[in-house]
PDB file of C-alpha atoms in Angstrom:
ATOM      1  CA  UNK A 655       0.000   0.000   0.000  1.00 55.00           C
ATOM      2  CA  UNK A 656       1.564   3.547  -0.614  1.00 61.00           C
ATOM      3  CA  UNK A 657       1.169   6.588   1.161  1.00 58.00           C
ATOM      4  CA  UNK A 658      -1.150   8.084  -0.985  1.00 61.00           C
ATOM      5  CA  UNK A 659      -3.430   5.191  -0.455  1.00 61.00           C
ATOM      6  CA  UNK A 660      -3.247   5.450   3.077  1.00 59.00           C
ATOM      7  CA  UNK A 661      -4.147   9.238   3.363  1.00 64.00           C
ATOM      8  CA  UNK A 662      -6.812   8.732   0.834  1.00 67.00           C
ATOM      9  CA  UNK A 663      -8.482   6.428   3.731  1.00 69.00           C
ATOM     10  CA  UNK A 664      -8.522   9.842   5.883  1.00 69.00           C
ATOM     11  CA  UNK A 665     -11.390  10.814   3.597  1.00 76.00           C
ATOM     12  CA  UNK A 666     -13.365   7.415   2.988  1.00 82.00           C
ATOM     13  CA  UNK A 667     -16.596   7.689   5.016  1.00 86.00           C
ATOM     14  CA  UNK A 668     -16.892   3.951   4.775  1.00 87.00           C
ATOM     15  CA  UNK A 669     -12.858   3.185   5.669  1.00 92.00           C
ATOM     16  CA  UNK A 670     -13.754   0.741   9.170  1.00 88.00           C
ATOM     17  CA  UNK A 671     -11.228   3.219  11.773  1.00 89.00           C
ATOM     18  CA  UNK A 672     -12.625   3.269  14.725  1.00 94.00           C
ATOM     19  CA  UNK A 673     -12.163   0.762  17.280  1.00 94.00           C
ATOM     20  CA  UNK A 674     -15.554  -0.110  19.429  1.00 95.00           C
ATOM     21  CA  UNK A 675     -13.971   1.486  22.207  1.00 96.00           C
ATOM     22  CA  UNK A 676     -13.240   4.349  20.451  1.00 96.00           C
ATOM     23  CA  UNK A 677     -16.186   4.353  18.865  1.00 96.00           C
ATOM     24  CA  UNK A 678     -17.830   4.187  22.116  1.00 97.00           C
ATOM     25  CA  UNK A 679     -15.932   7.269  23.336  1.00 96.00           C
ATOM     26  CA  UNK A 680     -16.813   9.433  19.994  1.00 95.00           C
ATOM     27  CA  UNK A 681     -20.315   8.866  20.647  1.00 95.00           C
ATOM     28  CA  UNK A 682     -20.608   9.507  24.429  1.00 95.00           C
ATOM     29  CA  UNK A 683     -22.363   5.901  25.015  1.00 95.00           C
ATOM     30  CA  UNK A 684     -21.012   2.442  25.908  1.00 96.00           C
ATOM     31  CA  UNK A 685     -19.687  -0.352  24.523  1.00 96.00           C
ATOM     32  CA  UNK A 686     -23.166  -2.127  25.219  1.00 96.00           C
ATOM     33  CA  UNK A 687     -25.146   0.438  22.773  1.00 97.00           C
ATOM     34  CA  UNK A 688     -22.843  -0.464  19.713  1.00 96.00           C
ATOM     35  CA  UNK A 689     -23.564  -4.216  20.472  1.00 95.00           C
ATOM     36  CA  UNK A 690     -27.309  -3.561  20.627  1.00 96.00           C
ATOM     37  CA  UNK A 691     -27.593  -1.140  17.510  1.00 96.00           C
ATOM     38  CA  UNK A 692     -25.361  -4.297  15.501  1.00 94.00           C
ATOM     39  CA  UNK A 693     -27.534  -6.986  17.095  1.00 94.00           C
ATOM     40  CA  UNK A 694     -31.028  -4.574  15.852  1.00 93.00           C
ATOM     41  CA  UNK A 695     -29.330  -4.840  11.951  1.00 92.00           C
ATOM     42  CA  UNK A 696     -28.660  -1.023  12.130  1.00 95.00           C
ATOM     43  CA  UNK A 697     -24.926  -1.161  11.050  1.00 94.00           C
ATOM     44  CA  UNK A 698     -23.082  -4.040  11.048  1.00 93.00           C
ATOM     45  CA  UNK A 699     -19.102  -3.347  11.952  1.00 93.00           C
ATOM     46  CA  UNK A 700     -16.462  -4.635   9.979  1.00 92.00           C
ATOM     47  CA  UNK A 701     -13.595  -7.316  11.718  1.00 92.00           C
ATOM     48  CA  UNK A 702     -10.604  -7.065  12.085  1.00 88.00           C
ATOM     49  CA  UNK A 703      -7.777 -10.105  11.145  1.00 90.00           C
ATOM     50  CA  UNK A 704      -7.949 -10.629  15.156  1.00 91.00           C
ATOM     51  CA  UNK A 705     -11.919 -10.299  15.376  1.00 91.00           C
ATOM     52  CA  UNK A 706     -12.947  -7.070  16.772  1.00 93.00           C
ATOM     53  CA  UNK A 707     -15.399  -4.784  15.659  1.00 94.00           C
ATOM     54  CA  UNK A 708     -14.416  -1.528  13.531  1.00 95.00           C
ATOM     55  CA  UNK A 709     -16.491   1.244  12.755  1.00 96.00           C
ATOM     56  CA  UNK A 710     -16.659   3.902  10.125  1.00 95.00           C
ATOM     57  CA  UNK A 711     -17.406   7.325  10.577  1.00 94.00           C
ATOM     58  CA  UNK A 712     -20.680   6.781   8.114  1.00 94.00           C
ATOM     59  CA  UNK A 713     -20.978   4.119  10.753  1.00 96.00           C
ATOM     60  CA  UNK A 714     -20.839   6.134  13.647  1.00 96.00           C
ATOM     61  CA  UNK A 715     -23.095   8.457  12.060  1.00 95.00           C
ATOM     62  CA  UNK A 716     -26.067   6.372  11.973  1.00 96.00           C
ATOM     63  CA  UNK A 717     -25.016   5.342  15.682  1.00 97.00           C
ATOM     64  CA  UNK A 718     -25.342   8.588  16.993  1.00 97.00           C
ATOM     65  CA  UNK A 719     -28.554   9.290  14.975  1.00 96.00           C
ATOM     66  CA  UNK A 720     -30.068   6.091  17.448  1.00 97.00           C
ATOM     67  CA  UNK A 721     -28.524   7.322  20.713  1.00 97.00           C
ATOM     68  CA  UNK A 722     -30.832  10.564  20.134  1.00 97.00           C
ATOM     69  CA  UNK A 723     -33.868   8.710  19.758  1.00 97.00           C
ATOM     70  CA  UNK A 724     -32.910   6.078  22.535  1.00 97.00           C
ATOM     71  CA  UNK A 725     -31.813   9.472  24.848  1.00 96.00           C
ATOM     72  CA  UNK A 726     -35.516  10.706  24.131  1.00 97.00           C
ATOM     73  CA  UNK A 727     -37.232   7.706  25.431  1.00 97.00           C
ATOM     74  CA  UNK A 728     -37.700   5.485  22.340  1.00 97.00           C
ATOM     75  CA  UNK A 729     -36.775   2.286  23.300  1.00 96.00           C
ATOM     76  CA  UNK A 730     -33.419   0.892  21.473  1.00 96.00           C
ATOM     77  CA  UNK A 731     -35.219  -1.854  18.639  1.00 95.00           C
ATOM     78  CA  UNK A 732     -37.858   1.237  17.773  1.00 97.00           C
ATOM     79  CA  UNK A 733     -34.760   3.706  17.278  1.00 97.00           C
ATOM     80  CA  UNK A 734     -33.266   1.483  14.713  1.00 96.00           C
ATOM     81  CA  UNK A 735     -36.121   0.528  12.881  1.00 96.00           C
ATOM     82  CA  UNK A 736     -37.352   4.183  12.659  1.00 97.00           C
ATOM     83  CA  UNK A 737     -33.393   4.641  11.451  1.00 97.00           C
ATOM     84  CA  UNK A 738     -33.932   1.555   8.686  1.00 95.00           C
ATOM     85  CA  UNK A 739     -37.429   2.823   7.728  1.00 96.00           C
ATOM     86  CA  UNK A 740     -36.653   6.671   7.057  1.00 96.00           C
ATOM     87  CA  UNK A 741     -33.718   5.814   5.327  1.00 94.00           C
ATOM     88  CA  UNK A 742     -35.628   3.374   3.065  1.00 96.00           C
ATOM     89  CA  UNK A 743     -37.979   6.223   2.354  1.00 97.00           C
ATOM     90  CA  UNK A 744     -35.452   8.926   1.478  1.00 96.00           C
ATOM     91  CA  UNK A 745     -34.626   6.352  -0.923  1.00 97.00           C
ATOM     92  CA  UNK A 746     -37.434   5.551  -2.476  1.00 98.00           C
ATOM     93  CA  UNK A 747     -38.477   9.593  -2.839  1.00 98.00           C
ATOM     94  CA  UNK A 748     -34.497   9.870  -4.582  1.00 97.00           C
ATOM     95  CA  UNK A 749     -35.961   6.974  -7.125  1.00 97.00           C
ATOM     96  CA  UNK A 750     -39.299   8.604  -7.591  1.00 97.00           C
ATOM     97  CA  UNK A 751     -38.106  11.979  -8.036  1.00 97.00           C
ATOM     98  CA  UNK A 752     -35.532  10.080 -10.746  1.00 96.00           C
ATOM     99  CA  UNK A 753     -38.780   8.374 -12.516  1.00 95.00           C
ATOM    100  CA  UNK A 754     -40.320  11.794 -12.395  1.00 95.00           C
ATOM    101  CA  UNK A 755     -37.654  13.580 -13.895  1.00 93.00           C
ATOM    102  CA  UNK A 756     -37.480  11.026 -16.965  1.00 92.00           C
ATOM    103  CA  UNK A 757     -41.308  10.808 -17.617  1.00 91.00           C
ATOM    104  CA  UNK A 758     -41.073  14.541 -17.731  1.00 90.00           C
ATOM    105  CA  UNK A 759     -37.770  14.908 -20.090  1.00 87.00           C
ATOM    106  CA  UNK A 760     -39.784  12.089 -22.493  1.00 84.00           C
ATOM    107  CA  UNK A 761     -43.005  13.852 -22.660  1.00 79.00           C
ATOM    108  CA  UNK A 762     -41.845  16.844 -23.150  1.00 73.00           C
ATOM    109  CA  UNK A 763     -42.090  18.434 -26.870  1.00 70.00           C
ATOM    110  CA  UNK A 764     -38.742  18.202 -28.680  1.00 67.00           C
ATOM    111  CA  UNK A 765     -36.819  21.703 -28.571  1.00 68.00           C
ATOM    112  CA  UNK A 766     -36.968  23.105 -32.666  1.00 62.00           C
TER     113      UNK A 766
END
């Protein structure tokens, strides 16, 4: 690996950094709440050659968007499935908004 591979990492969203610990730190929570959020399907942390968990900061992201709902009250299995269901819907409004935008560009009249 050269250099410039490595420092490209610094910018990779997806790039697994983050130890659980750390991870853990980062977000102000415990070890405990990255276990449950993995177990719930919400992210699912990449291994390392030894076995433990790494996180990304995309990752961590979506952590800390459950540790607001679960510091609000919702209980932590709702807070990722609200997570998994809003992001499914931003998706399907991207895809809609893409089917839109072609029905529209092949009904409309040819420019002359």
């Amino acid at each position: 690996m050269t250099t410039e591979d490595s420092y490209s990492r610094l910018d990779d969203d997806d790039y697994p950094a983050y130890t659980m610990g750390r991870a853990a730190e980062m977000l102000g929570t415990t070890q405990g709440f990255l276990r449950a959020v993995g177990e719930a399907r919400l992210i699912t942390p990449l291994r390392s050659e030894g076995g433990h968990r790494r996180y990304s900061r995309y990752q961590l992201r979506i952590a800390a968007r459950a540790r607001e709902l679960v510091n609000q009250g919702t209980p932590i299995e709702a807070a990722c499935r609200i997570i998994i269901l809003e992001d499914q819907l931003e998706e399907a409004q991207r895809i809609n908004a893409e089917y839109r935008r072609a029905a529209e560009s092949v009904n409309s009249p040819p420019e002359v």
